[in-house]
Short mmCIF file of C-alpha atoms in Angstrom, two decimals:
data_model
loop_
_atom_site.label_atom_id
_atom_site.label_comp_id
_atom_site.label_asym_id
_atom_site.label_seq_id
_atom_site.Cartn_x
_atom_site.Cartn_y
_atom_site.Cartn_z
CA MET A 49 4.04 -35.57 -115.13
CA PRO A 50 3.36 -32.43 -114.01
CA LEU A 51 0.80 -31.57 -111.04
CA ARG A 52 -2.60 -30.65 -112.09
CA THR A 53 -3.25 -27.32 -110.36
CA PRO A 54 -4.88 -27.14 -107.16
CA ARG A 55 -7.98 -25.25 -105.70
CA ALA A 56 -6.43 -25.98 -102.12
CA ILE A 57 -3.19 -26.74 -100.69
CA LEU A 58 -3.19 -28.56 -97.26
CA PHE A 59 -0.33 -28.42 -95.20
CA ASP A 60 0.97 -30.42 -92.00
CA LEU A 61 1.82 -28.36 -89.17
CA ASP A 62 5.04 -29.17 -87.10
CA GLY A 63 7.80 -29.34 -89.40
CA THR A 64 5.94 -27.88 -92.65
CA LEU A 65 4.71 -24.69 -91.76
CA ALA A 66 5.97 -23.83 -88.56
CA ASP A 67 8.97 -24.94 -86.93
CA THR A 68 7.54 -25.82 -83.35
CA ALA A 69 10.70 -28.09 -82.25
CA PRO A 70 12.61 -25.69 -80.14
CA ASP A 71 9.33 -25.81 -77.82
CA LEU A 72 8.51 -29.21 -78.08
CA ALA A 73 12.56 -29.87 -77.46
CA ALA A 74 12.49 -27.37 -74.36
CA ALA A 75 9.27 -29.68 -73.18
CA ALA A 76 11.15 -33.20 -73.44
CA ASN A 77 14.20 -31.67 -71.61
CA PHE A 78 11.79 -30.45 -68.64
CA LEU A 79 11.37 -33.87 -68.01
CA ARG A 80 15.13 -34.86 -68.23
CA GLN A 81 15.50 -31.74 -65.91
CA GLU A 82 12.87 -33.14 -63.39
CA ARG A 83 14.92 -36.33 -63.17
CA GLY A 84 18.17 -34.60 -62.78
CA LEU A 85 19.95 -35.17 -65.97
CA ASP A 86 21.19 -33.10 -68.43
CA ASP A 87 19.42 -31.81 -71.47
CA ALA A 88 19.63 -33.86 -74.54
CA PRO A 89 20.99 -32.28 -77.39
CA TYR A 90 18.66 -30.35 -79.68
CA ALA A 91 20.14 -32.05 -82.94
CA GLN A 92 18.64 -35.29 -81.15
CA LEU A 93 15.19 -34.50 -80.19
CA ARG A 94 14.48 -32.08 -83.78
CA PRO A 95 14.27 -34.98 -85.74
CA VAL A 96 11.64 -36.51 -83.75
CA ALA A 97 9.36 -33.16 -83.02
CA SER A 98 6.83 -34.61 -86.01
CA ALA A 99 5.95 -37.40 -83.71
CA GLY A 100 4.94 -35.51 -80.62
CA ALA A 101 5.00 -36.65 -77.26
CA ARG A 102 5.70 -40.51 -78.43
CA GLY A 103 8.43 -39.52 -80.20
CA LEU A 104 10.22 -36.89 -77.90
CA ILE A 105 9.92 -39.04 -74.82
CA GLY A 106 11.53 -41.63 -76.71
CA ALA A 107 14.43 -39.85 -77.83
CA ALA A 108 14.66 -37.87 -74.44
CA LEU A 109 14.25 -40.74 -71.94
CA GLY A 110 14.23 -43.76 -74.14
CA ILE A 111 10.48 -44.52 -72.68
CA HIS A 112 7.97 -45.94 -75.05
CA PRO A 113 4.08 -45.97 -74.93
CA ASP A 114 4.34 -49.76 -73.79
CA HIS A 115 6.40 -48.34 -70.63
CA GLU A 116 4.72 -48.27 -67.26
CA GLU A 117 5.94 -44.85 -66.95
CA TYR A 118 4.84 -43.49 -70.30
CA GLU A 119 1.26 -41.97 -69.76
CA ALA A 120 2.26 -39.98 -66.59
CA LEU A 121 5.54 -38.43 -68.78
CA ARG A 122 2.90 -37.80 -71.67
CA VAL A 123 0.30 -35.68 -69.20
CA ARG A 124 3.57 -34.21 -67.77
CA PHE A 125 5.11 -33.32 -71.33
CA LEU A 126 2.12 -31.81 -73.01
CA ASP A 127 0.99 -29.84 -69.64
CA ARG A 128 4.29 -28.27 -69.66
CA TYR A 129 4.28 -27.98 -73.50
CA GLU A 130 1.03 -26.07 -73.44
CA ALA A 131 2.15 -23.64 -71.13
CA ASN A 132 5.03 -22.48 -73.56
CA MET A 133 3.91 -23.53 -76.98
CA SER A 134 4.60 -20.32 -78.32
CA GLN A 135 7.84 -19.22 -76.92
CA HIS A 136 10.53 -20.14 -79.57
CA SER A 137 7.83 -21.36 -82.24
CA ARG A 138 8.10 -19.59 -85.38
CA LEU A 139 6.79 -19.93 -89.15
CA PHE A 140 9.54 -21.43 -91.53
CA ASP A 141 11.47 -18.78 -93.73
CA GLY A 142 9.39 -18.36 -96.96
CA ILE A 143 6.01 -19.64 -95.46
CA PRO A 144 4.20 -15.86 -95.23
CA GLU A 145 5.05 -15.12 -98.63
CA LEU A 146 3.69 -18.51 -99.74
CA LEU A 147 0.63 -18.34 -98.02
CA GLU A 148 0.29 -14.40 -99.44
CA GLN A 149 0.59 -15.58 -102.67
CA LEU A 150 -1.46 -18.56 -102.54
CA GLU A 151 -4.26 -16.01 -101.53
CA ALA A 152 -3.44 -13.96 -104.34
CA ARG A 153 -4.10 -16.50 -106.55
CA GLN A 154 -7.31 -17.67 -104.69
CA ILE A 155 -5.92 -21.15 -103.99
CA ALA A 156 -7.19 -21.81 -100.26
CA TRP A 157 -4.90 -22.98 -97.91
CA GLY A 158 -5.59 -25.27 -94.61
CA ILE A 159 -3.68 -27.02 -91.74
CA VAL A 160 -3.95 -30.70 -91.18
CA THR A 161 -2.24 -31.96 -88.32
CA ASN A 162 -1.64 -34.83 -85.72
CA LYS A 163 -1.68 -31.96 -83.03
CA ALA A 164 -4.27 -32.26 -80.66
CA ALA A 165 -7.17 -29.00 -80.99
CA ARG A 166 -6.14 -27.86 -77.34
CA PHE A 167 -2.92 -26.78 -78.76
CA THR A 168 -3.50 -26.22 -82.55
CA ASP A 169 -6.19 -23.81 -81.95
CA VAL A 170 -4.27 -21.59 -79.60
CA LEU A 171 -1.02 -22.00 -81.46
CA ALA A 172 -2.17 -21.63 -84.70
CA PRO A 173 -3.14 -17.73 -84.23
CA GLN A 174 -0.24 -16.73 -82.10
CA ILE A 175 2.40 -17.95 -84.82
CA GLY A 176 0.14 -16.18 -88.04
CA LEU A 177 -1.66 -19.01 -89.19
CA GLY A 178 -5.13 -18.08 -87.59
CA HIS A 179 -6.54 -17.30 -90.86
CA ALA A 180 -6.37 -20.89 -92.54
CA ALA A 181 -9.25 -21.67 -94.44
CA CYS A 182 -9.92 -25.02 -92.20
CA ILE A 183 -7.93 -26.35 -89.51
CA VAL A 184 -8.21 -30.26 -89.10
CA SER A 185 -6.56 -31.42 -85.74
CA GLY A 186 -5.76 -34.81 -84.59
CA ASP A 187 -8.41 -35.55 -82.72
CA THR A 188 -10.92 -33.85 -84.98
CA THR A 189 -12.18 -37.14 -86.68
CA PRO A 190 -11.60 -40.48 -84.82
CA HIS A 191 -8.44 -41.39 -87.09
CA SER A 192 -5.28 -39.37 -87.22
CA LYS A 193 -2.56 -39.61 -90.15
CA PRO A 194 -1.65 -41.70 -91.70
CA HIS A 195 -5.11 -42.68 -92.20
CA PRO A 196 -6.90 -40.38 -94.75
CA ALA A 197 -9.89 -39.55 -92.58
CA PRO A 198 -8.38 -36.16 -91.31
CA LEU A 199 -7.43 -35.26 -95.01
CA LEU A 200 -10.91 -35.82 -96.18
CA GLU A 201 -12.92 -33.59 -93.56
CA ALA A 202 -10.69 -31.21 -94.56
CA ALA A 203 -11.59 -31.57 -98.45
CA ARG A 204 -15.00 -31.84 -97.07
CA ARG A 205 -14.93 -28.84 -95.16
CA LEU A 206 -13.54 -26.83 -98.05
CA GLN A 207 -16.27 -28.41 -100.66
CA LEU A 208 -13.38 -29.53 -102.67
CA ALA A 209 -12.77 -33.29 -104.18
CA PRO A 210 -9.70 -34.58 -102.54
CA GLU A 211 -8.06 -34.57 -106.05
CA ASP A 212 -8.31 -31.08 -105.77
CA CYS A 213 -6.27 -30.85 -103.28
CA TRP A 214 -2.51 -30.95 -102.54
CA TYR A 215 -1.08 -32.22 -98.97
CA VAL A 216 2.38 -30.89 -97.99
CA GLY A 217 4.09 -32.83 -95.10
CA ASP A 218 7.80 -33.39 -93.40
CA ASP A 219 6.77 -37.10 -92.50
CA LEU A 220 6.26 -40.41 -93.98
CA ARG A 221 2.76 -40.61 -92.49
CA ASP A 222 1.91 -37.42 -94.50
CA ILE A 223 2.63 -38.81 -97.68
CA GLN A 224 0.70 -42.00 -97.02
CA ALA A 225 -2.16 -40.36 -95.57
CA GLY A 226 -2.14 -38.38 -98.88
CA ARG A 227 -2.07 -41.19 -101.38
CA ALA A 228 -4.50 -42.73 -98.95
CA ALA A 229 -7.18 -39.70 -99.51
CA SER A 230 -6.01 -39.43 -103.67
CA MET A 231 -4.48 -36.07 -102.91
CA PRO A 232 -1.06 -35.02 -104.83
CA THR A 233 1.56 -35.05 -102.41
CA ILE A 234 4.90 -33.01 -101.77
CA ALA A 235 7.76 -33.71 -99.33
CA ALA A 236 8.97 -31.20 -97.29
CA ALA A 237 12.47 -31.62 -96.94
CA TRP A 238 12.77 -28.43 -94.96
CA GLY A 239 11.25 -30.01 -92.05
CA TYR A 240 12.15 -32.55 -89.65
CA CYS A 241 11.57 -35.92 -91.84
CA GLY A 242 12.09 -37.92 -88.81
CA HIS A 243 14.70 -40.63 -89.32
CA SER A 244 14.14 -41.74 -92.82
CA GLU A 245 15.06 -40.23 -96.40
CA PRO A 246 12.19 -38.13 -97.88
CA THR A 247 13.44 -39.45 -101.28
CA GLY A 248 12.16 -42.67 -100.56
CA TRP A 249 8.33 -41.88 -99.48
CA ASP A 250 6.92 -41.88 -103.15
CA ALA A 251 5.85 -38.22 -102.63
CA ASP A 252 4.57 -36.60 -105.91
CA ALA A 253 7.30 -34.10 -105.47
CA LEU A 254 10.14 -33.59 -103.16
CA LEU A 255 10.77 -29.52 -102.58
CA HIS A 256 13.70 -28.16 -100.48
CA THR A 257 11.92 -24.70 -99.88
CA PRO A 258 8.41 -23.39 -99.08
CA LEU A 259 8.74 -21.28 -101.70
CA GLN A 260 9.37 -24.01 -104.40
CA ILE A 261 5.71 -24.62 -104.55
CA LEU A 262 5.18 -21.89 -106.48
CA THR A 263 7.49 -22.84 -109.23
CA LEU A 264 5.23 -26.14 -109.36
CA LEU A 265 2.29 -23.99 -108.91
CA SER A 266 3.67 -22.09 -112.32
#
């Protein structure tokens, strides 16, 4: 069934609007370098980039949140990333044109990410996303995705009903959050997608390039 035309489209950040994996992977490999280890292959780190410190430290070092070293590594990783987070991060091909077309059609667009505001508020303007209608970060509400609270907060800021917003993301938790918030969902197969297949996420649409969103709108 065709999706109802939205009044706003909300996007995840890492792996959906922007290819931030190179800088995230570099921060993870910095931890390996401090231990005298060779860099982990980029192909090993890229799929988990949307999972932030937890995913990247796990992929790079095999250390997870229940490990006694994890918290110190997490702080080290985040500090390193913060100092270098816009070195190689760029918008995905088609995103600038997509956002321009949304604005021309008077469809608002915003960002809902699990990335903390200390990173989001600095990175967004550096990579061309500073004019978003709203930015909801991972610590804006008491809960992060897959909880619906961040998406509902974005709708509140836009003064729209959740059903009038689409949510686009490259991770299963994005689709889970969108469904829980009663928003139509789009799986961004051009992103990182973790280690699961987006065809199994039960999104309302599965797209392979950002500009295919314009086809949905028409």
